[in-house]
Every structure is written in structure tokens, then in C-alpha cells.
Amino acid sequence: RETNRPALGAGLHGFFAGLWPALFSFWGAALENAVGIGRSFYCVALMVALVQVPAILLTRSPTELPLLVQKESVISEVISDPLHAAAEDENGDADDKNIGNVQMSRSDDSSSTKHNSTNIVGNQIDNEVETFEAQPALTRRELLSCPQIWLQCFFLFMVFLPGFGIKYTISPLMSTIFSASEAVQSVASFLYLMSYSVTRLFVGFVAEIYLTPTSAAKIATGIQLPSLFFMGSMVKLEATSNPWMWAFVVAMMVVGCGLAASKVCIPLGAIENWGIDNLAQVNAMLQLSAGVAGVLGPFWIWFGLSRHSTGDLYIDDSLNDTEEDKRDIQKIMGNHILMFGACVTVGWLGEMFCVRKYKKVVHHVVDEGTSGNEQKGER
């Protein structure tokens, strides 16, 4: 925020947040084997404390100054824009030329003392001036009354459900479906989480320069679709040999990349679609949708892994010694992953055709006998 690079900030934050679990895939398992599960918790707690204490002392919150300066700069540019000059005749009389009208509006809410200056650009259509107040500051009641925010939360939930479901169940998936060893499970977890981490950094670099957040989110969702349908079909058809296992891992990495890119775009999309003044409450609702997906996604995977005819399912595949168990698990999990693909399809179609920027339309009626700067009434 201080350097006017919010996407890069989100990318860096996401990169280091993802780097921790990626590395933990290896040294966490090694720590458990060395000191036991109980003592490994103490070791991790000590490490987190050693990292967090200097972070708490050195980290400072960014100021709001660059955002305010940027907003004032935009306002000044709009005020100084010579739209009226273009309408002036040779005598310099612009009042009789009703071509354009630039106004500054201050949105006042009776329940809030916060004022927001927004530029309004009007174009005359016959005797009516149509103005668009782009992304005004909204109260919570106004935001919750907008169908668009609920649509965005729902589509985000559908997009995030598969990625989180796979992210938190990589080891049991690899063990029960492919009979993967503990080392292979660690490698698969590392590859998924490292691709997830690097993608967040990459999207943070490119989202502000080459792509809008909305475009980046659509691409991130779209690349997950073929991967999920491929994974579900492969498991359902019992293609579980070693080459197919690594193809499954690559497809999981693509899903992780899509999830990572979508996460970076949450706050950026909130700014793009709702404005900086609505960032806090819009981002909170979108993040809540992602959090719900992070709970229900893994639950859906575990529900599929535990639904078979002969009883309990064991993480240790050597205990699942009947072929009937394995065939049941493969068929059920194939169906569940295909359902994940359907969820992402719904989310992607929603992002493509239903997600829109919030715009408040105000109509001003202009008397034909008056100038464009004189408003007769507001409708």
C-alpha cells in the first residue's frame, strides 16, 4: 500500500505464507520421526516464537497517506480537465454549450460521519444528464442489500472448494488411491504447496501490470477445470499405476496454482469491483466465503474416503489389504473429484457472466432552457 503496489504486496505475503507449509512437508515429517509427534509440537512452537518475536517488534502498519494522495491527485486531475473549454465558443461563453458537466459529489450517510469524494462525469442525452458515481462508499446495510456481493461470495466459494479440499488431504489421497509411500506423500505435498506459493508471487507481479484482477481470476479458475475432470476420470477408471500417479500430482499442482492465483485476486478484485473505500467489508465477506470453503472442502474429501462397504479406512494403506476396499475408494473418490469439477464450472461461469462492478446510477433532469451546470431536479 505504501508503494502503490497492492498486488505485489498480496503476492509476497502469499508466497511466504505458502513457503512455510511447503518446507514443512519435509522437515515436519523428519522432525516427527526424530523426536516423536508430541515433542515435535514443542519444537514447532519454539520456532514460531523465535520468528514472531522480532516480527512483532519490527513490523509496522502501512500508512494511508499514499492512498489519500492518489485520490486527491485523481480529484485534482478531474477538476482541471478542460471539458468546458472544449465547449466554449469564440466568445468564451461555455454556459450555453451543454456538452459536458464535471461535478464533485460527496456521499453523506446519516449513520456515518465518513465522507467520500468521488468524481462524477455526466454526458447529456437529449434533456437528461446521466451520471455514474463509480464505486461509492457503502454502509453495511447497503452492501448486504446488493445481490452482487452475494453472487460473488457464492461463486468464490464454489471456486475455492476443490482447491482447499485437495490441499489439506494430499497425503490420505495419495496413500489410499495410489498406495503411495510416506516419502512420495511428502514429495507430492511439497510440489503442490511450492507451486501454490510461487504462483501467488507470480500473480502479484503481473496482476497490476499485464492483467486486471478480474481477468486473472477468470484465468485462474479456467485452468482448474480440465485438471479436475482429468483427475476424477483417471481415479474412476482405476488408472493408478506409477506414471498415472505422477500425472495426478501434476494435475493437483495445476489446481493449486489456480487456487493460489484466485486467493491473490480476492482483495484486488474487491478494490476493482467495489472501490478502495469498500475494501474492508467486501474483502471480509469474500474471505469468509473462502474460509467456509476451506472447512467444507476437506470434509467432502474425507467423507468420500470413508464411504465404502467394509468398514474403517486407514491412512496406512498396508492396513487396507482388500482389493474391494481400494476399488470402492477409487470409484467414490472419482465421483467426488468430478463433483469438484462441476463446482468450479459453476464458479467459472459465474465469474465470466455474472460478476460486475458496482455502479450507482443517478439521473439528473436538465431544463432545455438552462445550461448544463444548472440542474432542475434529481430523479
Short mmCIF file of C-alpha atoms in Angstrom, two decimals:
data_model
loop_
_atom_site.label_atom_id
_atom_site.label_comp_id
_atom_site.label_asym_id
_atom_site.label_seq_id
_atom_site.Cartn_x
_atom_site.Cartn_y
_atom_site.Cartn_z
CA ARG A 1 0.00 0.00 0.00
CA GLU A 2 2.81 2.43 0.76
CA THR A 3 4.47 1.81 -2.62
CA ASN A 4 1.16 1.71 -4.50
CA ARG A 5 1.69 -1.97 -5.38
CA PRO A 6 -1.10 -3.81 -3.56
CA ALA A 7 -0.91 -6.83 -5.89
CA LEU A 8 2.81 -7.26 -5.23
CA GLY A 9 2.16 -6.99 -1.51
CA ALA A 10 -0.52 -9.67 -1.71
CA GLY A 11 1.81 -11.85 -3.79
CA LEU A 12 4.73 -11.54 -1.38
CA HIS A 13 2.50 -12.22 1.61
CA GLY A 14 1.06 -15.27 -0.09
CA PHE A 15 4.46 -16.53 -1.21
CA PHE A 16 5.93 -16.64 2.28
CA ALA A 17 2.69 -17.94 3.76
CA GLY A 18 2.86 -20.82 1.26
CA LEU A 19 6.59 -21.40 1.62
CA TRP A 20 6.17 -22.45 5.26
CA PRO A 21 3.86 -25.45 4.64
CA ALA A 22 5.88 -26.43 1.56
CA LEU A 23 9.06 -26.77 3.61
CA PHE A 24 7.11 -28.34 6.46
CA SER A 25 6.19 -31.20 4.09
CA PHE A 26 9.75 -32.47 4.53
CA TRP A 27 11.19 -31.25 7.80
CA GLY A 28 7.90 -31.69 9.67
CA ALA A 29 7.85 -35.40 8.85
CA ALA A 30 11.56 -35.68 9.64
CA LEU A 31 11.00 -33.94 12.99
CA GLU A 32 8.21 -36.35 13.92
CA ASN A 33 10.41 -39.32 13.10
CA ALA A 34 13.30 -37.89 15.12
CA VAL A 35 11.61 -36.76 18.34
CA GLY A 36 8.07 -38.15 18.11
CA ILE A 37 4.79 -36.44 17.40
CA GLY A 38 4.35 -34.97 20.89
CA ARG A 39 7.77 -33.33 21.11
CA SER A 40 7.56 -32.12 17.52
CA PHE A 41 4.77 -29.75 18.60
CA TYR A 42 7.08 -28.18 21.18
CA CYS A 43 9.82 -27.74 18.59
CA VAL A 44 7.46 -26.07 16.14
CA ALA A 45 6.05 -23.80 18.86
CA LEU A 46 9.59 -22.73 19.80
CA MET A 47 10.44 -21.98 16.18
CA VAL A 48 7.29 -19.93 15.67
CA ALA A 49 8.02 -17.95 18.84
CA LEU A 50 11.58 -17.20 17.74
CA VAL A 51 10.32 -15.94 14.39
CA GLN A 52 7.34 -13.98 15.70
CA VAL A 53 9.03 -12.02 18.50
CA PRO A 54 11.29 -9.93 16.21
CA ALA A 55 8.47 -9.68 13.67
CA ILE A 56 6.18 -8.14 16.28
CA LEU A 57 8.87 -5.64 17.27
CA LEU A 58 9.90 -4.63 13.75
CA THR A 59 6.68 -4.77 11.73
CA ARG A 60 4.73 -1.55 11.35
CA SER A 61 1.38 -0.95 9.72
CA PRO A 62 1.38 0.91 6.40
CA THR A 63 0.04 4.42 6.39
CA GLU A 64 -2.97 5.60 4.44
CA LEU A 65 -1.10 8.60 3.01
CA PRO A 66 -0.33 7.21 -0.49
CA LEU A 67 -3.95 6.21 -1.00
CA LEU A 68 -5.18 9.63 0.08
CA VAL A 69 -2.59 11.40 -2.06
CA GLN A 70 -3.55 9.26 -5.03
CA LYS A 71 -7.25 10.03 -4.53
CA GLU A 72 -6.58 13.75 -4.25
CA SER A 73 -4.46 13.56 -7.40
CA VAL A 74 -7.33 11.97 -9.31
CA ILE A 75 -9.75 14.59 -8.00
CA SER A 76 -7.40 17.43 -8.99
CA GLU A 77 -6.98 15.96 -12.45
CA VAL A 78 -10.74 15.77 -12.94
CA ILE A 79 -11.25 19.33 -11.74
CA SER A 80 -8.57 20.70 -14.04
CA ASP A 81 -9.78 18.71 -17.06
CA PRO A 82 -10.92 21.38 -19.56
CA LEU A 83 -14.16 19.76 -20.67
CA HIS A 84 -15.90 23.10 -20.58
CA ALA A 85 -13.07 24.66 -22.52
CA ALA A 86 -13.79 22.29 -25.39
CA ALA A 87 -17.37 23.53 -25.38
CA GLU A 88 -16.51 27.20 -25.39
CA ASP A 89 -17.26 29.21 -28.46
CA GLU A 90 -15.13 32.02 -29.86
CA ASN A 91 -16.54 34.45 -27.32
CA GLY A 92 -15.59 32.13 -24.48
CA ASP A 93 -19.17 31.52 -23.39
CA ALA A 94 -19.35 27.92 -22.14
CA ASP A 95 -22.52 28.16 -20.13
CA ASP A 96 -24.76 27.97 -23.18
CA LYS A 97 -22.97 24.90 -24.57
CA ASN A 98 -24.44 21.94 -22.76
CA ILE A 99 -21.87 19.34 -23.85
CA GLY A 100 -20.41 18.03 -20.64
CA ASN A 101 -20.55 18.52 -16.95
CA VAL A 102 -17.97 17.53 -14.37
CA GLN A 103 -19.08 17.57 -10.78
CA MET A 104 -17.71 16.53 -7.44
CA SER A 105 -20.11 14.65 -5.16
CA ARG A 106 -19.80 13.96 -1.51
CA SER A 107 -21.69 10.91 -0.33
CA ASP A 108 -23.20 11.60 3.05
CA ASP A 109 -24.79 8.85 5.09
CA SER A 110 -26.85 9.70 8.13
CA SER A 111 -25.39 6.74 10.02
CA SER A 112 -21.80 7.58 9.25
CA THR A 113 -19.60 10.65 9.52
CA LYS A 114 -17.28 9.42 6.79
CA HIS A 115 -17.32 11.45 3.59
CA ASN A 116 -16.03 10.21 0.28
CA SER A 117 -15.22 12.49 -2.65
CA THR A 118 -15.87 10.84 -5.98
CA ASN A 119 -15.72 12.22 -9.48
CA ILE A 120 -18.93 12.13 -11.48
CA VAL A 121 -18.75 12.50 -15.24
CA GLY A 122 -22.00 13.35 -16.99
CA ASN A 123 -22.99 13.15 -20.64
CA GLN A 124 -26.11 14.83 -21.93
CA ILE A 125 -28.70 12.59 -23.60
CA ASP A 126 -31.49 14.81 -25.02
CA ASN A 127 -32.76 16.67 -21.96
CA GLU A 128 -31.28 14.22 -19.45
CA VAL A 129 -27.81 14.12 -17.94
CA GLU A 130 -26.82 10.58 -16.93
CA THR A 131 -24.07 10.37 -14.34
CA PHE A 132 -22.22 7.36 -12.97
CA GLU A 133 -20.87 7.52 -9.45
CA ALA A 134 -18.29 4.75 -9.65
CA GLN A 135 -17.92 2.55 -6.57
CA PRO A 136 -19.25 4.84 -3.84
CA ALA A 137 -18.67 4.15 -0.17
CA LEU A 138 -21.43 1.90 1.11
CA THR A 139 -22.78 1.27 4.55
CA ARG A 140 -23.01 -2.35 5.63
CA ARG A 141 -26.76 -2.32 5.18
CA GLU A 142 -26.37 -1.03 1.63
CA LEU A 143 -23.71 -3.62 0.84
CA LEU A 144 -25.77 -6.52 2.18
CA SER A 145 -28.74 -5.37 0.13
CA CYS A 146 -26.71 -5.72 -3.10
CA PRO A 147 -27.31 -9.07 -4.83
CA GLN A 148 -23.91 -8.74 -6.49
CA ILE A 149 -21.96 -9.24 -3.26
CA TRP A 150 -23.85 -12.47 -2.52
CA LEU A 151 -23.25 -13.73 -6.05
CA GLN A 152 -19.54 -13.03 -5.76
CA CYS A 153 -19.33 -14.80 -2.40
CA PHE A 154 -21.16 -17.84 -3.76
CA PHE A 155 -19.04 -18.14 -6.90
CA LEU A 156 -15.85 -17.67 -4.87
CA PHE A 157 -16.96 -20.45 -2.53
CA MET A 158 -17.55 -22.80 -5.49
CA VAL A 159 -14.13 -21.99 -6.95
CA PHE A 160 -12.23 -22.48 -3.68
CA LEU A 161 -13.98 -25.65 -2.52
CA PRO A 162 -11.91 -28.15 -4.61
CA GLY A 163 -8.54 -26.47 -4.12
CA PHE A 164 -8.84 -26.40 -0.34
CA GLY A 165 -10.27 -29.91 -0.28
CA ILE A 166 -7.22 -31.27 -2.08
CA LYS A 167 -4.72 -29.02 -0.33
CA TYR A 168 -5.49 -30.37 3.14
CA THR A 169 -5.84 -34.04 2.17
CA ILE A 170 -2.91 -34.70 -0.16
CA SER A 171 -1.33 -37.44 1.96
CA PRO A 172 -4.50 -39.52 2.52
CA LEU A 173 -5.42 -39.16 -1.16
CA MET A 174 -2.00 -40.40 -2.28
CA SER A 175 -1.99 -43.20 0.26
CA THR A 176 -5.47 -44.60 -0.25
CA ILE A 177 -5.74 -44.18 -4.02
CA PHE A 178 -2.18 -44.91 -5.15
CA SER A 179 -0.71 -46.78 -2.15
CA ALA A 180 2.00 -44.11 -2.07
CA SER A 181 4.80 -44.34 0.47
CA GLU A 182 5.37 -41.69 3.10
CA ALA A 183 8.24 -40.24 1.07
CA VAL A 184 6.07 -39.94 -2.05
CA GLN A 185 3.34 -38.28 0.01
CA SER A 186 5.87 -35.70 1.23
CA VAL A 187 7.09 -35.04 -2.30
CA ALA A 188 3.53 -34.63 -3.58
CA SER A 189 2.69 -32.23 -0.75
CA PHE A 190 5.85 -30.21 -1.39
CA LEU A 191 5.20 -29.92 -5.14
CA TYR A 192 1.60 -28.82 -4.61
CA LEU A 193 2.43 -26.28 -1.92
CA MET A 194 5.54 -24.91 -3.63
CA SER A 195 3.66 -24.36 -6.90
CA TYR A 196 0.93 -22.76 -4.84
CA SER A 197 3.45 -20.44 -3.19
CA VAL A 198 5.33 -19.45 -6.34
CA THR A 199 2.10 -18.79 -8.23
CA ARG A 200 0.96 -16.30 -5.61
CA LEU A 201 4.21 -14.37 -6.04
CA PHE A 202 4.00 -14.51 -9.84
CA VAL A 203 0.41 -13.28 -9.93
CA GLY A 204 1.35 -10.49 -7.54
CA PHE A 205 3.89 -9.25 -10.10
CA VAL A 206 1.70 -9.46 -13.19
CA ALA A 207 -1.80 -8.62 -11.90
CA GLU A 208 -1.21 -4.87 -11.73
CA ILE A 209 0.83 -4.58 -14.91
CA TYR A 210 -0.46 -7.01 -17.51
CA LEU A 211 -3.82 -8.23 -16.22
CA THR A 212 -6.69 -6.85 -14.25
CA PRO A 213 -7.55 -8.81 -11.08
CA THR A 214 -10.85 -9.90 -12.61
CA SER A 215 -9.13 -11.25 -15.74
CA ALA A 216 -6.52 -13.03 -13.66
CA ALA A 217 -9.24 -14.65 -11.52
CA LYS A 218 -11.09 -15.91 -14.60
CA ILE A 219 -7.90 -17.49 -15.99
CA ALA A 220 -7.04 -19.00 -12.61
CA THR A 221 -10.45 -20.63 -12.40
CA GLY A 222 -10.44 -21.80 -16.00
CA ILE A 223 -7.17 -23.73 -15.74
CA GLN A 224 -8.58 -25.83 -12.89
CA LEU A 225 -11.43 -27.27 -14.95
CA PRO A 226 -9.55 -29.73 -17.21
CA SER A 227 -7.30 -30.80 -14.33
CA LEU A 228 -10.19 -31.72 -12.03
CA PHE A 229 -12.11 -33.61 -14.71
CA PHE A 230 -8.90 -35.42 -15.68
CA MET A 231 -8.20 -36.38 -12.06
CA GLY A 232 -11.73 -37.59 -11.44
CA SER A 233 -11.89 -39.63 -14.63
CA MET A 234 -8.48 -41.18 -14.02
CA VAL A 235 -9.35 -42.32 -10.49
CA LYS A 236 -12.79 -43.55 -11.50
CA LEU A 237 -11.24 -45.66 -14.29
CA GLU A 238 -8.76 -47.13 -11.77
CA ALA A 239 -5.70 -45.76 -13.58
CA THR A 240 -3.44 -45.93 -10.54
CA SER A 241 -0.10 -47.14 -11.89
CA ASN A 242 3.06 -45.17 -11.13
CA PRO A 243 3.01 -42.97 -14.29
CA TRP A 244 -0.65 -42.14 -13.71
CA MET A 245 0.12 -41.28 -10.10
CA TRP A 246 2.59 -38.58 -11.15
CA ALA A 247 0.14 -37.32 -13.76
CA PHE A 248 -2.33 -36.99 -10.88
CA VAL A 249 0.27 -34.99 -8.92
CA VAL A 250 0.85 -32.63 -11.87
CA ALA A 251 -2.91 -32.09 -12.19
CA MET A 252 -3.08 -31.34 -8.46
CA MET A 253 -0.34 -28.75 -8.92
CA VAL A 254 -2.40 -27.02 -11.63
CA VAL A 255 -5.37 -26.91 -9.26
CA GLY A 256 -3.08 -25.47 -6.58
CA CYS A 257 -1.84 -22.79 -8.98
CA GLY A 258 -5.43 -21.80 -9.76
CA LEU A 259 -6.31 -21.66 -6.07
CA ALA A 260 -3.25 -19.52 -5.33
CA ALA A 261 -3.96 -17.04 -8.12
CA SER A 262 -7.58 -16.73 -7.03
CA LYS A 263 -6.55 -16.01 -3.45
CA VAL A 264 -4.26 -13.17 -4.54
CA CYS A 265 -7.12 -11.68 -6.55
CA ILE A 266 -9.58 -11.55 -3.62
CA PRO A 267 -8.54 -8.14 -2.18
CA LEU A 268 -7.53 -6.80 -5.58
CA GLY A 269 -10.87 -7.76 -7.09
CA ALA A 270 -12.62 -6.13 -4.14
CA ILE A 271 -10.85 -2.86 -4.93
CA GLU A 272 -11.52 -3.17 -8.66
CA ASN A 273 -15.20 -4.03 -8.34
CA TRP A 274 -16.19 -2.09 -5.23
CA GLY A 275 -13.62 0.67 -4.75
CA ILE A 276 -10.97 1.27 -2.12
CA ASP A 277 -13.48 2.72 0.35
CA ASN A 278 -15.38 -0.58 0.45
CA LEU A 279 -12.30 -2.80 0.59
CA ALA A 280 -12.53 -3.72 4.27
CA GLN A 281 -16.09 -5.01 4.40
CA VAL A 282 -16.15 -6.55 0.89
CA ASN A 283 -12.84 -8.32 1.44
CA ALA A 284 -14.09 -9.60 4.80
CA MET A 285 -17.15 -11.21 3.19
CA LEU A 286 -15.13 -12.74 0.36
CA GLN A 287 -12.52 -14.10 2.77
CA LEU A 288 -15.31 -15.56 4.89
CA SER A 289 -16.57 -17.44 1.81
CA ALA A 290 -13.06 -18.75 1.23
CA GLY A 291 -12.85 -19.82 4.87
CA VAL A 292 -16.09 -21.76 4.66
CA ALA A 293 -14.75 -23.48 1.53
CA GLY A 294 -11.57 -24.27 3.45
CA VAL A 295 -13.66 -26.14 6.04
CA LEU A 296 -16.15 -27.93 3.81
CA GLY A 297 -13.70 -28.87 1.06
CA PRO A 298 -11.53 -31.20 3.20
CA PHE A 299 -14.68 -32.51 4.89
CA TRP A 300 -16.03 -33.50 1.47
CA ILE A 301 -12.81 -35.37 0.65
CA TRP A 302 -12.79 -37.20 3.98
CA PHE A 303 -16.45 -38.05 3.53
CA GLY A 304 -15.59 -39.70 0.21
CA LEU A 305 -12.56 -41.52 1.59
CA SER A 306 -14.57 -43.03 4.43
CA ARG A 307 -17.60 -44.20 2.42
CA HIS A 308 -17.01 -47.80 1.50
CA SER A 309 -18.70 -51.06 2.27
CA THR A 310 -16.34 -52.96 4.54
CA GLY A 311 -15.75 -50.61 7.45
CA ASP A 312 -12.96 -48.29 8.56
CA LEU A 313 -10.46 -46.64 6.24
CA TYR A 314 -6.80 -46.44 7.29
CA ILE A 315 -4.29 -43.79 6.30
CA ASP A 316 -1.68 -46.54 6.33
CA ASP A 317 -2.51 -48.34 3.11
CA SER A 318 -0.95 -51.60 4.29
CA LEU A 319 -3.96 -51.96 6.61
CA ASN A 320 -6.39 -51.60 3.71
CA ASP A 321 -5.48 -55.03 2.40
CA THR A 322 -8.64 -55.92 0.46
CA GLU A 323 -8.99 -55.09 -3.21
CA GLU A 324 -12.66 -54.44 -2.67
CA ASP A 325 -11.81 -51.56 -0.33
CA LYS A 326 -9.48 -50.00 -2.86
CA ARG A 327 -11.94 -50.30 -5.74
CA ASP A 328 -14.69 -48.77 -3.63
CA ILE A 329 -12.48 -45.87 -2.64
CA GLN A 330 -11.39 -45.22 -6.22
CA LYS A 331 -14.94 -45.16 -7.57
CA ILE A 332 -16.23 -42.96 -4.78
CA MET A 333 -13.31 -40.53 -4.93
CA GLY A 334 -13.54 -40.35 -8.71
CA ASN A 335 -17.15 -39.23 -8.35
CA HIS A 336 -16.27 -36.71 -5.65
CA ILE A 337 -13.48 -35.14 -7.71
CA LEU A 338 -15.79 -34.93 -10.73
CA MET A 339 -18.28 -33.11 -8.48
CA PHE A 340 -15.46 -30.72 -7.60
CA GLY A 341 -15.03 -30.09 -11.32
CA ALA A 342 -18.73 -29.27 -11.57
CA CYS A 343 -18.39 -26.80 -8.66
CA VAL A 344 -15.53 -24.97 -10.38
CA THR A 345 -17.52 -24.91 -13.62
CA VAL A 346 -20.36 -23.12 -11.83
CA GLY A 347 -17.90 -20.68 -10.27
CA TRP A 348 -16.14 -20.00 -13.57
CA LEU A 349 -19.39 -19.37 -15.44
CA GLY A 350 -20.42 -17.00 -12.66
CA GLU A 351 -17.15 -15.09 -12.89
CA MET A 352 -17.47 -14.87 -16.66
CA PHE A 353 -21.09 -13.73 -16.94
CA CYS A 354 -22.44 -12.62 -13.57
CA VAL A 355 -19.72 -10.72 -11.69
CA ARG A 356 -19.96 -7.00 -12.37
CA LYS A 357 -18.54 -3.80 -10.97
CA TYR A 358 -20.83 -1.97 -8.61
CA LYS A 359 -22.02 1.30 -10.09
CA LYS A 360 -24.61 3.67 -8.76
CA VAL A 361 -26.58 5.42 -11.47
CA VAL A 362 -28.01 8.85 -10.80
CA HIS A 363 -30.22 10.65 -13.31
CA HIS A 364 -30.45 14.44 -13.36
CA VAL A 365 -33.16 16.16 -15.39
CA VAL A 366 -31.92 19.29 -17.13
CA ASP A 367 -34.22 22.04 -18.32
CA GLU A 368 -33.81 22.63 -22.04
CA GLY A 369 -33.73 26.35 -21.44
CA THR A 370 -30.96 26.26 -18.88
CA SER A 371 -27.30 25.47 -19.02
CA GLY A 372 -25.78 22.08 -18.35
CA ASN A 373 -24.49 23.26 -15.00
CA GLU A 374 -27.97 24.09 -13.73
CA GLN A 375 -29.91 21.09 -12.53
CA LYS A 376 -33.64 21.31 -12.41
CA GLY A 377 -34.18 18.24 -10.37
CA GLU A 378 -32.85 14.82 -9.49
CA ARG A 379 -34.60 11.59 -10.25
#
